[in-house]
GROMACS .gro file of N, CA, C and O in nm:
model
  444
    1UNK      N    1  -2.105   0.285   1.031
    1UNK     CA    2  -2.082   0.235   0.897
    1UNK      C    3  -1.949   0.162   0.890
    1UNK      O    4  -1.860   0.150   0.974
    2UNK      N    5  -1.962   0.114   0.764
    2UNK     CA    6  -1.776  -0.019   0.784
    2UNK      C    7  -1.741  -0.001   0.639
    2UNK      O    8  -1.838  -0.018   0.565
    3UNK      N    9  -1.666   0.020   0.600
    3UNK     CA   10  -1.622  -0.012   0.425
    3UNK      C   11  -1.605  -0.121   0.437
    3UNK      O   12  -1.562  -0.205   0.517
    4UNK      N   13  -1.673  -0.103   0.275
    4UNK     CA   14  -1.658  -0.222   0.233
    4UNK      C   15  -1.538  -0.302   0.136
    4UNK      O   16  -1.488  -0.415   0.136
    5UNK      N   17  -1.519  -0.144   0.034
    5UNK     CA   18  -1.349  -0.189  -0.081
    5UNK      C   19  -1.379   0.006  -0.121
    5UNK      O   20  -1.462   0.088  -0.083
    6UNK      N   21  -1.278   0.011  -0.200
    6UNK     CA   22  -1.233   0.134  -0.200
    6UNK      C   23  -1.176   0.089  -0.357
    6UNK      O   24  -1.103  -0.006  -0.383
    7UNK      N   25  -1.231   0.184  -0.447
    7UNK     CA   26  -1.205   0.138  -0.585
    7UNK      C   27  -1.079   0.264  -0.630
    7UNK      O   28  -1.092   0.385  -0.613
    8UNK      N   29  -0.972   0.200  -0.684
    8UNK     CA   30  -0.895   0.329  -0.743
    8UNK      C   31  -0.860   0.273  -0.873
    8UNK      O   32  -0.865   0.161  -0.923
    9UNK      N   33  -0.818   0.407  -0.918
    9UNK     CA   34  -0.825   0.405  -1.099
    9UNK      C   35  -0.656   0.404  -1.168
    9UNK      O   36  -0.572   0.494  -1.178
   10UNK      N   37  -0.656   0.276  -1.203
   10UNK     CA   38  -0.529   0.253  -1.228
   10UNK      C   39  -0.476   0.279  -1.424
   10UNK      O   40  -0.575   0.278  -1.497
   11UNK      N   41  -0.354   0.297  -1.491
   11UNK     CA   42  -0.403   0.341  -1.633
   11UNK      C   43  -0.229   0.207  -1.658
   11UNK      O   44  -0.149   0.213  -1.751
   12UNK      N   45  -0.227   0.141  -1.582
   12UNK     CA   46  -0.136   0.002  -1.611
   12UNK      C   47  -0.170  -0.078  -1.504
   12UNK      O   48  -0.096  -0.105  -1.410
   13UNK      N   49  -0.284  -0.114  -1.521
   13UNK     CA   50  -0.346  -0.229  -1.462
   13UNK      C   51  -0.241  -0.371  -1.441
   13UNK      O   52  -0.236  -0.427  -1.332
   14UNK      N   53  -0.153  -0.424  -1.573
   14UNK     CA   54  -0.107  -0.515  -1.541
   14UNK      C   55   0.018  -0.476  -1.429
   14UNK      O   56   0.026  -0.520  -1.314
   15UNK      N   57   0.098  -0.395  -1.485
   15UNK     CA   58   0.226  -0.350  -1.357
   15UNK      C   59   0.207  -0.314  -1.253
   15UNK      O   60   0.300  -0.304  -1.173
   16UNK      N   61   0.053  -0.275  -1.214
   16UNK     CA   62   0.038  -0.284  -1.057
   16UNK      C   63  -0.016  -0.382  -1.020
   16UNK      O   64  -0.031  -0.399  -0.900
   17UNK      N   65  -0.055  -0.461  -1.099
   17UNK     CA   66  -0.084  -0.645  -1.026
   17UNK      C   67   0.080  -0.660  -0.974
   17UNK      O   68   0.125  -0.662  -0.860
   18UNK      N   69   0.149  -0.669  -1.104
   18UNK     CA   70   0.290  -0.768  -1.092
   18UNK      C   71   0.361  -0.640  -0.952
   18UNK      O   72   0.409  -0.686  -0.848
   19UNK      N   73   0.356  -0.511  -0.973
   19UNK     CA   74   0.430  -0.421  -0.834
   19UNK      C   75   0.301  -0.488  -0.692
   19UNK      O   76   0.328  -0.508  -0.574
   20UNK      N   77   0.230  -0.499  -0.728
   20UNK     CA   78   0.172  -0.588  -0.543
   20UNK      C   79   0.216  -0.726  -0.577
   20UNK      O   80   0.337  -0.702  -0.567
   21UNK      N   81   0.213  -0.813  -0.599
   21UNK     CA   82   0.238  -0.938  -0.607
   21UNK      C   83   0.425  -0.933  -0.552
   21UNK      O   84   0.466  -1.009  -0.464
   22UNK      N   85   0.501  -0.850  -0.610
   22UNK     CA   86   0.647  -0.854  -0.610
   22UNK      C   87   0.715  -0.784  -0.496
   22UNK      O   88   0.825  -0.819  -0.453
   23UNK      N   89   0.633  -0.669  -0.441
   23UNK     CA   90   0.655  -0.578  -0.331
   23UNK      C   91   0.594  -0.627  -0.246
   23UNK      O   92   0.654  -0.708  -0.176
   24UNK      N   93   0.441  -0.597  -0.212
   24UNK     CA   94   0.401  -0.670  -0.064
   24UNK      C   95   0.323  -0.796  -0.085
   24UNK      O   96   0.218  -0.825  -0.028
   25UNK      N   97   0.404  -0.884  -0.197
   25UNK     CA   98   0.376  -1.049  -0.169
   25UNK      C   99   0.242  -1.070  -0.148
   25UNK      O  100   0.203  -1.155  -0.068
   26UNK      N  101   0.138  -0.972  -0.238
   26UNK     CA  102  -0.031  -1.009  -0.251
   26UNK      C  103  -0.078  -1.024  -0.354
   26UNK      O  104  -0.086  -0.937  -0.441
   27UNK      N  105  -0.121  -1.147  -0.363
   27UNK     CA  106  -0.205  -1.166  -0.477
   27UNK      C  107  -0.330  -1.121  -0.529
   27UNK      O  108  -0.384  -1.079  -0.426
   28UNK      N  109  -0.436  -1.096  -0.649
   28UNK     CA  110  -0.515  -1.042  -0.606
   28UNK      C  111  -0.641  -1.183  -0.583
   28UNK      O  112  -0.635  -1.294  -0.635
   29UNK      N  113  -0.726  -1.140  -0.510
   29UNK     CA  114  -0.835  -1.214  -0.441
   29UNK      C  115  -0.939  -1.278  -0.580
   29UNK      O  116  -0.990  -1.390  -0.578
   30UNK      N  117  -0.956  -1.162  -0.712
   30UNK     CA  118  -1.008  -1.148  -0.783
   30UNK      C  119  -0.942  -1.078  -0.915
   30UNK      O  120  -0.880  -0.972  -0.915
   31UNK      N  121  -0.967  -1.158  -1.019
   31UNK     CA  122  -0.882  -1.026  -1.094
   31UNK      C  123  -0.962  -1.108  -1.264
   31UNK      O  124  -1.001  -1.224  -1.279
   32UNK      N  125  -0.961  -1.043  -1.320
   32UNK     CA  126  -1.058  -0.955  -1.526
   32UNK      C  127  -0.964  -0.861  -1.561
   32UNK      O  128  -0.903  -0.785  -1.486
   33UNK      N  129  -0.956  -0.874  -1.693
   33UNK     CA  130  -0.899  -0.787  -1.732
   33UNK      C  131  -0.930  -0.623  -1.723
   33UNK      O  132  -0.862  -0.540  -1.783
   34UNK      N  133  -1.031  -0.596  -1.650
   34UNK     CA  134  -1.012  -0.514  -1.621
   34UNK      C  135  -1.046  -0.427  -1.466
   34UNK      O  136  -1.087  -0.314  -1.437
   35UNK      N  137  -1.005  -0.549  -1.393
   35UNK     CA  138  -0.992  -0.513  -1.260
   35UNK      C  139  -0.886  -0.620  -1.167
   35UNK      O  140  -0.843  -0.734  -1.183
   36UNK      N  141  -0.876  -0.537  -1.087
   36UNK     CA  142  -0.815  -0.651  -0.980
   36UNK      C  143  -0.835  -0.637  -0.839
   36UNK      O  144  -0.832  -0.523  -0.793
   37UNK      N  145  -0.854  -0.729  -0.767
   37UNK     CA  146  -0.918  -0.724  -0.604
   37UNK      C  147  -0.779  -0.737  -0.552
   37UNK      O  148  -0.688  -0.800  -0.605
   38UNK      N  149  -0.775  -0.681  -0.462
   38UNK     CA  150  -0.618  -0.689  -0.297
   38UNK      C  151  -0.720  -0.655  -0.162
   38UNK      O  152  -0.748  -0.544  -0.118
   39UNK      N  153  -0.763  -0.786  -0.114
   39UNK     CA  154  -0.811  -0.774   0.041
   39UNK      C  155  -0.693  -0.754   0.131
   39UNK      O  156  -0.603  -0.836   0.151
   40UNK      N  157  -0.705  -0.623   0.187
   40UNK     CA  158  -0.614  -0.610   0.326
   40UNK      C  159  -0.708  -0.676   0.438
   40UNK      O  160  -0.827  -0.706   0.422
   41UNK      N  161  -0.627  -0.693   0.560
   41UNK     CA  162  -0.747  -0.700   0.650
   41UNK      C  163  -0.850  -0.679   0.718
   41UNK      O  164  -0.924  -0.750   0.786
   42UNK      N  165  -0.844  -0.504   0.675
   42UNK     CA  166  -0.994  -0.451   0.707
   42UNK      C  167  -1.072  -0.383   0.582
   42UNK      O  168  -1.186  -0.337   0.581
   43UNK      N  169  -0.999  -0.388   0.501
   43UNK     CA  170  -1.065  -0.321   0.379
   43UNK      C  171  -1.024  -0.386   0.254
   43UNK      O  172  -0.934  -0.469   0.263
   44UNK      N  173  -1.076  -0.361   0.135
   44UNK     CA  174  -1.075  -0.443   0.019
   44UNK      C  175  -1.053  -0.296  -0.116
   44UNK      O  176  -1.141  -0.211  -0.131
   45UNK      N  177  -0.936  -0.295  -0.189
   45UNK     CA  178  -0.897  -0.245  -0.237
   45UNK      C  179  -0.910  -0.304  -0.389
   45UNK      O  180  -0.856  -0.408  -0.427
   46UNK      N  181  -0.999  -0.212  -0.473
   46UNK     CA  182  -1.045  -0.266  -0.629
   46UNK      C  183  -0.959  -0.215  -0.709
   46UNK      O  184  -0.996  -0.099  -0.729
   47UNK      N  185  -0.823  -0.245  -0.790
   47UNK     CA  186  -0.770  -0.161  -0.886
   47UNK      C  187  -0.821  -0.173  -1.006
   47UNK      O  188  -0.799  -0.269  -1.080
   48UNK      N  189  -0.917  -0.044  -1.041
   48UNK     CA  190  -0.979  -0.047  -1.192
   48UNK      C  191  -0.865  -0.007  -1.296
   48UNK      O  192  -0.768   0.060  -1.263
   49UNK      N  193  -0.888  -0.057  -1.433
   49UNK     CA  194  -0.813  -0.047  -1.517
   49UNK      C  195  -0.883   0.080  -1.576
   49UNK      O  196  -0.999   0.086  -1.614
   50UNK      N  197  -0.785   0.184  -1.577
   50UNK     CA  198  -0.843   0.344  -1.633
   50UNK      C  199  -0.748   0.399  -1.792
   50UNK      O  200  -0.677   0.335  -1.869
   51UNK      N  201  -0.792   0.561  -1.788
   51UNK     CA  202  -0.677   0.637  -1.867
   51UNK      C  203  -0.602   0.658  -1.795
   51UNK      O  204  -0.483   0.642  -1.823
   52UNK      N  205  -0.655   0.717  -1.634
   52UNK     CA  206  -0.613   0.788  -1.520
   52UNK      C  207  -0.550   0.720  -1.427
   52UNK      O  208  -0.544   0.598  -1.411
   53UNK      N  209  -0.492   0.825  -1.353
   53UNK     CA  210  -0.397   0.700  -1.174
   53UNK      C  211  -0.489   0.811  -1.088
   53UNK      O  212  -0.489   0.934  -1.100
   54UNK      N  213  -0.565   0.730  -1.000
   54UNK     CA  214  -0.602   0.769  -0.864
   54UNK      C  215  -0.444   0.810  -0.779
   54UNK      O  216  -0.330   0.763  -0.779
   55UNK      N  217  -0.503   0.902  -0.725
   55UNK     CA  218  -0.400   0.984  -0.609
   55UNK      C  219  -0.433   0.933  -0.521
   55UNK      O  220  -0.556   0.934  -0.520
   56UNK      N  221  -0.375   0.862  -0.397
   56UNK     CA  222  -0.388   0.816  -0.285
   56UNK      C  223  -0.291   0.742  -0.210
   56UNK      O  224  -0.203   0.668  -0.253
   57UNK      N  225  -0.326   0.775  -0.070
   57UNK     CA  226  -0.182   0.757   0.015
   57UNK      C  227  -0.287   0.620   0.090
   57UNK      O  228  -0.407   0.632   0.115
   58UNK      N  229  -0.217   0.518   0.110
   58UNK     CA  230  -0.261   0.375   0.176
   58UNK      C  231  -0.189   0.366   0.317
   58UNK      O  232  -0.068   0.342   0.325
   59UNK      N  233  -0.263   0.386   0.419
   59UNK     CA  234  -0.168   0.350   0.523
   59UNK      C  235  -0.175   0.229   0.585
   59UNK      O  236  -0.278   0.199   0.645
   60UNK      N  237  -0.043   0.122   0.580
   60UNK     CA  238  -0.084   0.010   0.685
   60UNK      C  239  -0.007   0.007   0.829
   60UNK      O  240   0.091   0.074   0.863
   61UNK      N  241  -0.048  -0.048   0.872
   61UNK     CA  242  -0.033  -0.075   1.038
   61UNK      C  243   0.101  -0.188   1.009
   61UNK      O  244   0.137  -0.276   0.932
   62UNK      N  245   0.140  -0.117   1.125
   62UNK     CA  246   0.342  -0.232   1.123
   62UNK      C  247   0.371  -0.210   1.253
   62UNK      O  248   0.376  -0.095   1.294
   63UNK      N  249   0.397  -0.336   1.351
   63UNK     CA  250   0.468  -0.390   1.423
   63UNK      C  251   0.604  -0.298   1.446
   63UNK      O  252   0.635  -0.248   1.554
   64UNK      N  253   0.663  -0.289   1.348
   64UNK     CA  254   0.829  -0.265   1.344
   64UNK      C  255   0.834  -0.189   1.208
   64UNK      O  256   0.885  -0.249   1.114
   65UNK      N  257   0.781  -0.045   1.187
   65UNK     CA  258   0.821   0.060   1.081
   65UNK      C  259   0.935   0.019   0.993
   65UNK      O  260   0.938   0.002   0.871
   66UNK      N  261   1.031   0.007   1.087
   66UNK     CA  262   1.161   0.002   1.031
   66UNK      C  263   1.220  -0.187   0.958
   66UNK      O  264   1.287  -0.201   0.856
   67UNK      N  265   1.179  -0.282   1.033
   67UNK     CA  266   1.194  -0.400   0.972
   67UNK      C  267   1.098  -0.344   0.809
   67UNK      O  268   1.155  -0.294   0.712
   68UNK      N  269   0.928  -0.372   0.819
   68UNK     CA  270   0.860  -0.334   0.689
   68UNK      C  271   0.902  -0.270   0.595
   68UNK      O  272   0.895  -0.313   0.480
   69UNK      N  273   0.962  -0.133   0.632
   69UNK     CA  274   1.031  -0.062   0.502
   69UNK      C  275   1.171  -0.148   0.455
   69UNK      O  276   1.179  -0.155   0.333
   70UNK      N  277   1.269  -0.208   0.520
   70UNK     CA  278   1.345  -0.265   0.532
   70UNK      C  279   1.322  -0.336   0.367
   70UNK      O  280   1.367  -0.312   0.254
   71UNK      N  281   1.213  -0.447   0.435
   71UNK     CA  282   1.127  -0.577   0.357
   71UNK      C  283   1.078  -0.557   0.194
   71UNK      O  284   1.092  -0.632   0.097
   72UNK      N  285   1.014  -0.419   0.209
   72UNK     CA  286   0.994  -0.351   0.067
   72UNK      C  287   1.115  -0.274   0.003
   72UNK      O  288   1.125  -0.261  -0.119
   73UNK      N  289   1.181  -0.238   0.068
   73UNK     CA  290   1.286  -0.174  -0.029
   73UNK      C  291   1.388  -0.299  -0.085
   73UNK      O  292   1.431  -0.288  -0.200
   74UNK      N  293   1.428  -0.421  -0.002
   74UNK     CA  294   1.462  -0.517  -0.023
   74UNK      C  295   1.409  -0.588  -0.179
   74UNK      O  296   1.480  -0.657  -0.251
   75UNK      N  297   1.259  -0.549  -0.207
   75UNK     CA  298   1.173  -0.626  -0.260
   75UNK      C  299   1.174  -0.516  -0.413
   75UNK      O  300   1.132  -0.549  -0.524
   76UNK      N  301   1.231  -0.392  -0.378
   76UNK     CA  302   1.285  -0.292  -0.513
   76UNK      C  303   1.153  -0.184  -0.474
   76UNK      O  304   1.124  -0.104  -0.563
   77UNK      N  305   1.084  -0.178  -0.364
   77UNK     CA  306   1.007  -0.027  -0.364
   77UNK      C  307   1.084   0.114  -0.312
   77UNK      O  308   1.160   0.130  -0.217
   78UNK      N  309   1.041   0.193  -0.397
   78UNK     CA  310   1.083   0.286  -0.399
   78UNK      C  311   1.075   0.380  -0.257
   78UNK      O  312   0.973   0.444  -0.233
   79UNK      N  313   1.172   0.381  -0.179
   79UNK     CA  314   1.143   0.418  -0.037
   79UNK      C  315   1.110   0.607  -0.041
   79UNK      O  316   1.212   0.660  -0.085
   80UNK      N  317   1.029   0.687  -0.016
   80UNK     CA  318   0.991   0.845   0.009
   80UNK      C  319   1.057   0.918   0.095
   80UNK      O  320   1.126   1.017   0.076
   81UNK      N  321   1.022   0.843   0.227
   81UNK     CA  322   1.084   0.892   0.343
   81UNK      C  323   1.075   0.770   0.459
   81UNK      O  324   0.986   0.700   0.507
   82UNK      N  325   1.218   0.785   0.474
   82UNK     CA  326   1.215   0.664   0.574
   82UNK      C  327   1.186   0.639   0.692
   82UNK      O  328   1.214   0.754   0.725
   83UNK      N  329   1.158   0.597   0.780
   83UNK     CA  330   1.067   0.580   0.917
   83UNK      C  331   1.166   0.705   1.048
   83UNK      O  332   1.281   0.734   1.081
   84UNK      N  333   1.038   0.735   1.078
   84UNK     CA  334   1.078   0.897   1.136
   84UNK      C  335   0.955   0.900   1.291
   84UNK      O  336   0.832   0.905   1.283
   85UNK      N  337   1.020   0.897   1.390
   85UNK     CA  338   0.897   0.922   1.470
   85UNK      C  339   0.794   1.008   1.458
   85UNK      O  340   0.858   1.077   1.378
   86UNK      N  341   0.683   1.070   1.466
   86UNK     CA  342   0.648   1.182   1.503
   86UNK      C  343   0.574   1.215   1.627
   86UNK      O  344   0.547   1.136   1.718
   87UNK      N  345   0.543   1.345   1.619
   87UNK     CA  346   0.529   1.430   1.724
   87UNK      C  347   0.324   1.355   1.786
   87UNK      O  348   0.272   1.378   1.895
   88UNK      N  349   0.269   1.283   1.684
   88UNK     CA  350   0.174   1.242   1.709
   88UNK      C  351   0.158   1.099   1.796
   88UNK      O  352   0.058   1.047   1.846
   89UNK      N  353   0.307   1.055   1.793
   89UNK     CA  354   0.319   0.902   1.888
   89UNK      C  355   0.303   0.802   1.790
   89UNK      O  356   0.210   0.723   1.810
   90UNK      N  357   0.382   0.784   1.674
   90UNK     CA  358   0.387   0.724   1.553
   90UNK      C  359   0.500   0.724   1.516
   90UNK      O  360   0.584   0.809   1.546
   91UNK      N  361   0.520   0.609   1.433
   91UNK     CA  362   0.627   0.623   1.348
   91UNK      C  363   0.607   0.563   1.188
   91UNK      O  364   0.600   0.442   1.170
   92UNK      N  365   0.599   0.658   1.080
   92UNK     CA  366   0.581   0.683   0.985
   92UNK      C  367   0.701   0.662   0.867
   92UNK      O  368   0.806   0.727   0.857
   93UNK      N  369   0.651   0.540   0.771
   93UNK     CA  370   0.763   0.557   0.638
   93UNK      C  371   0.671   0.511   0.538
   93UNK      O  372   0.590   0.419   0.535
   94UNK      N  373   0.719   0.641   0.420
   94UNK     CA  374   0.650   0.618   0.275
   94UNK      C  375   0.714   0.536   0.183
   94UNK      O  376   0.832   0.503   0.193
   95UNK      N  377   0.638   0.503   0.092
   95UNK     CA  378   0.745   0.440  -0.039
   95UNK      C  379   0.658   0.429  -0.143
   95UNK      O  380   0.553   0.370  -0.120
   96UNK      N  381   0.675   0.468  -0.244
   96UNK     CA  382   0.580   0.495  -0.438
   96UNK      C  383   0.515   0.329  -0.443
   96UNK      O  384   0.575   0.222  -0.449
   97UNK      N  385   0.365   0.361  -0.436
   97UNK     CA  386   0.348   0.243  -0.530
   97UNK      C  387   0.265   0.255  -0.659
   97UNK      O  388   0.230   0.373  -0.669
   98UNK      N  389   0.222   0.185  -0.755
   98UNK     CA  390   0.209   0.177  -0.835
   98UNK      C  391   0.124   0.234  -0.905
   98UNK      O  392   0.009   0.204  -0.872
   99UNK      N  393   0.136   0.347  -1.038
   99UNK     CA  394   0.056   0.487  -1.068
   99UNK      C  395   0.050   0.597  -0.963
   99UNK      O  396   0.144   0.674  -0.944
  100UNK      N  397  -0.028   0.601  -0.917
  100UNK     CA  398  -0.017   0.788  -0.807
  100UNK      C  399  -0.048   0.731  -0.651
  100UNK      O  400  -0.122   0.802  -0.582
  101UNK      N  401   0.006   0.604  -0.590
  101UNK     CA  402  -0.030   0.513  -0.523
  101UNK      C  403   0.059   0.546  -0.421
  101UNK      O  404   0.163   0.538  -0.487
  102UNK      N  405   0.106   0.586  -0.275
  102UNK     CA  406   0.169   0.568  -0.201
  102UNK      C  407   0.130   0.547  -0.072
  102UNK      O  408   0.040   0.608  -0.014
  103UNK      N  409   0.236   0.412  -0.001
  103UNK     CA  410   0.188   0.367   0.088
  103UNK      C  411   0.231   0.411   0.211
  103UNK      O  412   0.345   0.451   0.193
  104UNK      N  413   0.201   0.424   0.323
  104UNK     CA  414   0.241   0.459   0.443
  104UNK      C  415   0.288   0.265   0.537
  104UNK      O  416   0.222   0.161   0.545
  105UNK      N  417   0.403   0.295   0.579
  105UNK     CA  418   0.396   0.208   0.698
  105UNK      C  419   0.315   0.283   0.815
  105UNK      O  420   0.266   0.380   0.759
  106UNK      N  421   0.280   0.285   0.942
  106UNK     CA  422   0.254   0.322   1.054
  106UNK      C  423   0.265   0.248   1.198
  106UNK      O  424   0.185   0.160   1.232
  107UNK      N  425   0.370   0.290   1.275
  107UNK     CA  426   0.405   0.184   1.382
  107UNK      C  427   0.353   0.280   1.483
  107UNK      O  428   0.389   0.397   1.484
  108UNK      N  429   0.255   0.221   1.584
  108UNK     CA  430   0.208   0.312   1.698
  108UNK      C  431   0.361   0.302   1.820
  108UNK      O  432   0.434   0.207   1.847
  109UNK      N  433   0.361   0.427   1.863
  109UNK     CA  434   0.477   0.465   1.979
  109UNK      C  435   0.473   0.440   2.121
  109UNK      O  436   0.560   0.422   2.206
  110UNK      N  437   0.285   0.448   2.124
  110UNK     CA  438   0.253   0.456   2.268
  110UNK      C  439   0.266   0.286   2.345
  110UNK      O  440   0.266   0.190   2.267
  111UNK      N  441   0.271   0.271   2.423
  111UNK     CA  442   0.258   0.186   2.498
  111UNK      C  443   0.134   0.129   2.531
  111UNK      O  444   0.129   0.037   2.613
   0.00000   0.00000   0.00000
């Protein structure tokens, strides 16, 4: 099976357009007032306009953990925890995004 988009439930639809557009420089693909499309490159992310904030952690893939978080905190995101190897052969940094939204960098260790 492959996903296709992954719908989460947003309850300020407009400030998480303008927090992706201003933080990771994406526009959305699609956007109604009461939705908005953000294609990553393997998956397609629907922010519905709700009462509620979906809980969910986004992880993307990074080259350089530490430049990316760099780039977003630069850009005013709120950094969690900053890039930390771990014991799994990764290197891992969070930062708040928008409603109950947090993203993971992920830089692979191995060779």
């Amino acid at each position: 099976m492959k996903t296709a988009h992954i719908h989460l439930s947003l309850s300020n639809l407009p400030a998480a357009i303008d927090w992706m557009k201003s933080t990771l420089d994406m526009n959305p693909t699609y956007q109604n007032p009461g939705m908005a499309v953000f294609a990553f490159e393997n998956v397609t992310y629907v922010f519905d306009a709700s009462d509620t904030d979906s809980a969910v952690t986004i992880a993307i893939d990074s080259d350089d953990c530490e430049k990316s978080t760099t780039e977003v905190r630069d850009r005013g995101a709120r950094i969690l925890e900053e890039p930390q190897a771990q014991p799994w052969g990764v290197k891992t940094a969070y930062f708040a995004g928008p409603g109950q939204i947090t993203f993971e960098f992920e830089e692979s260790l191995r060779v």
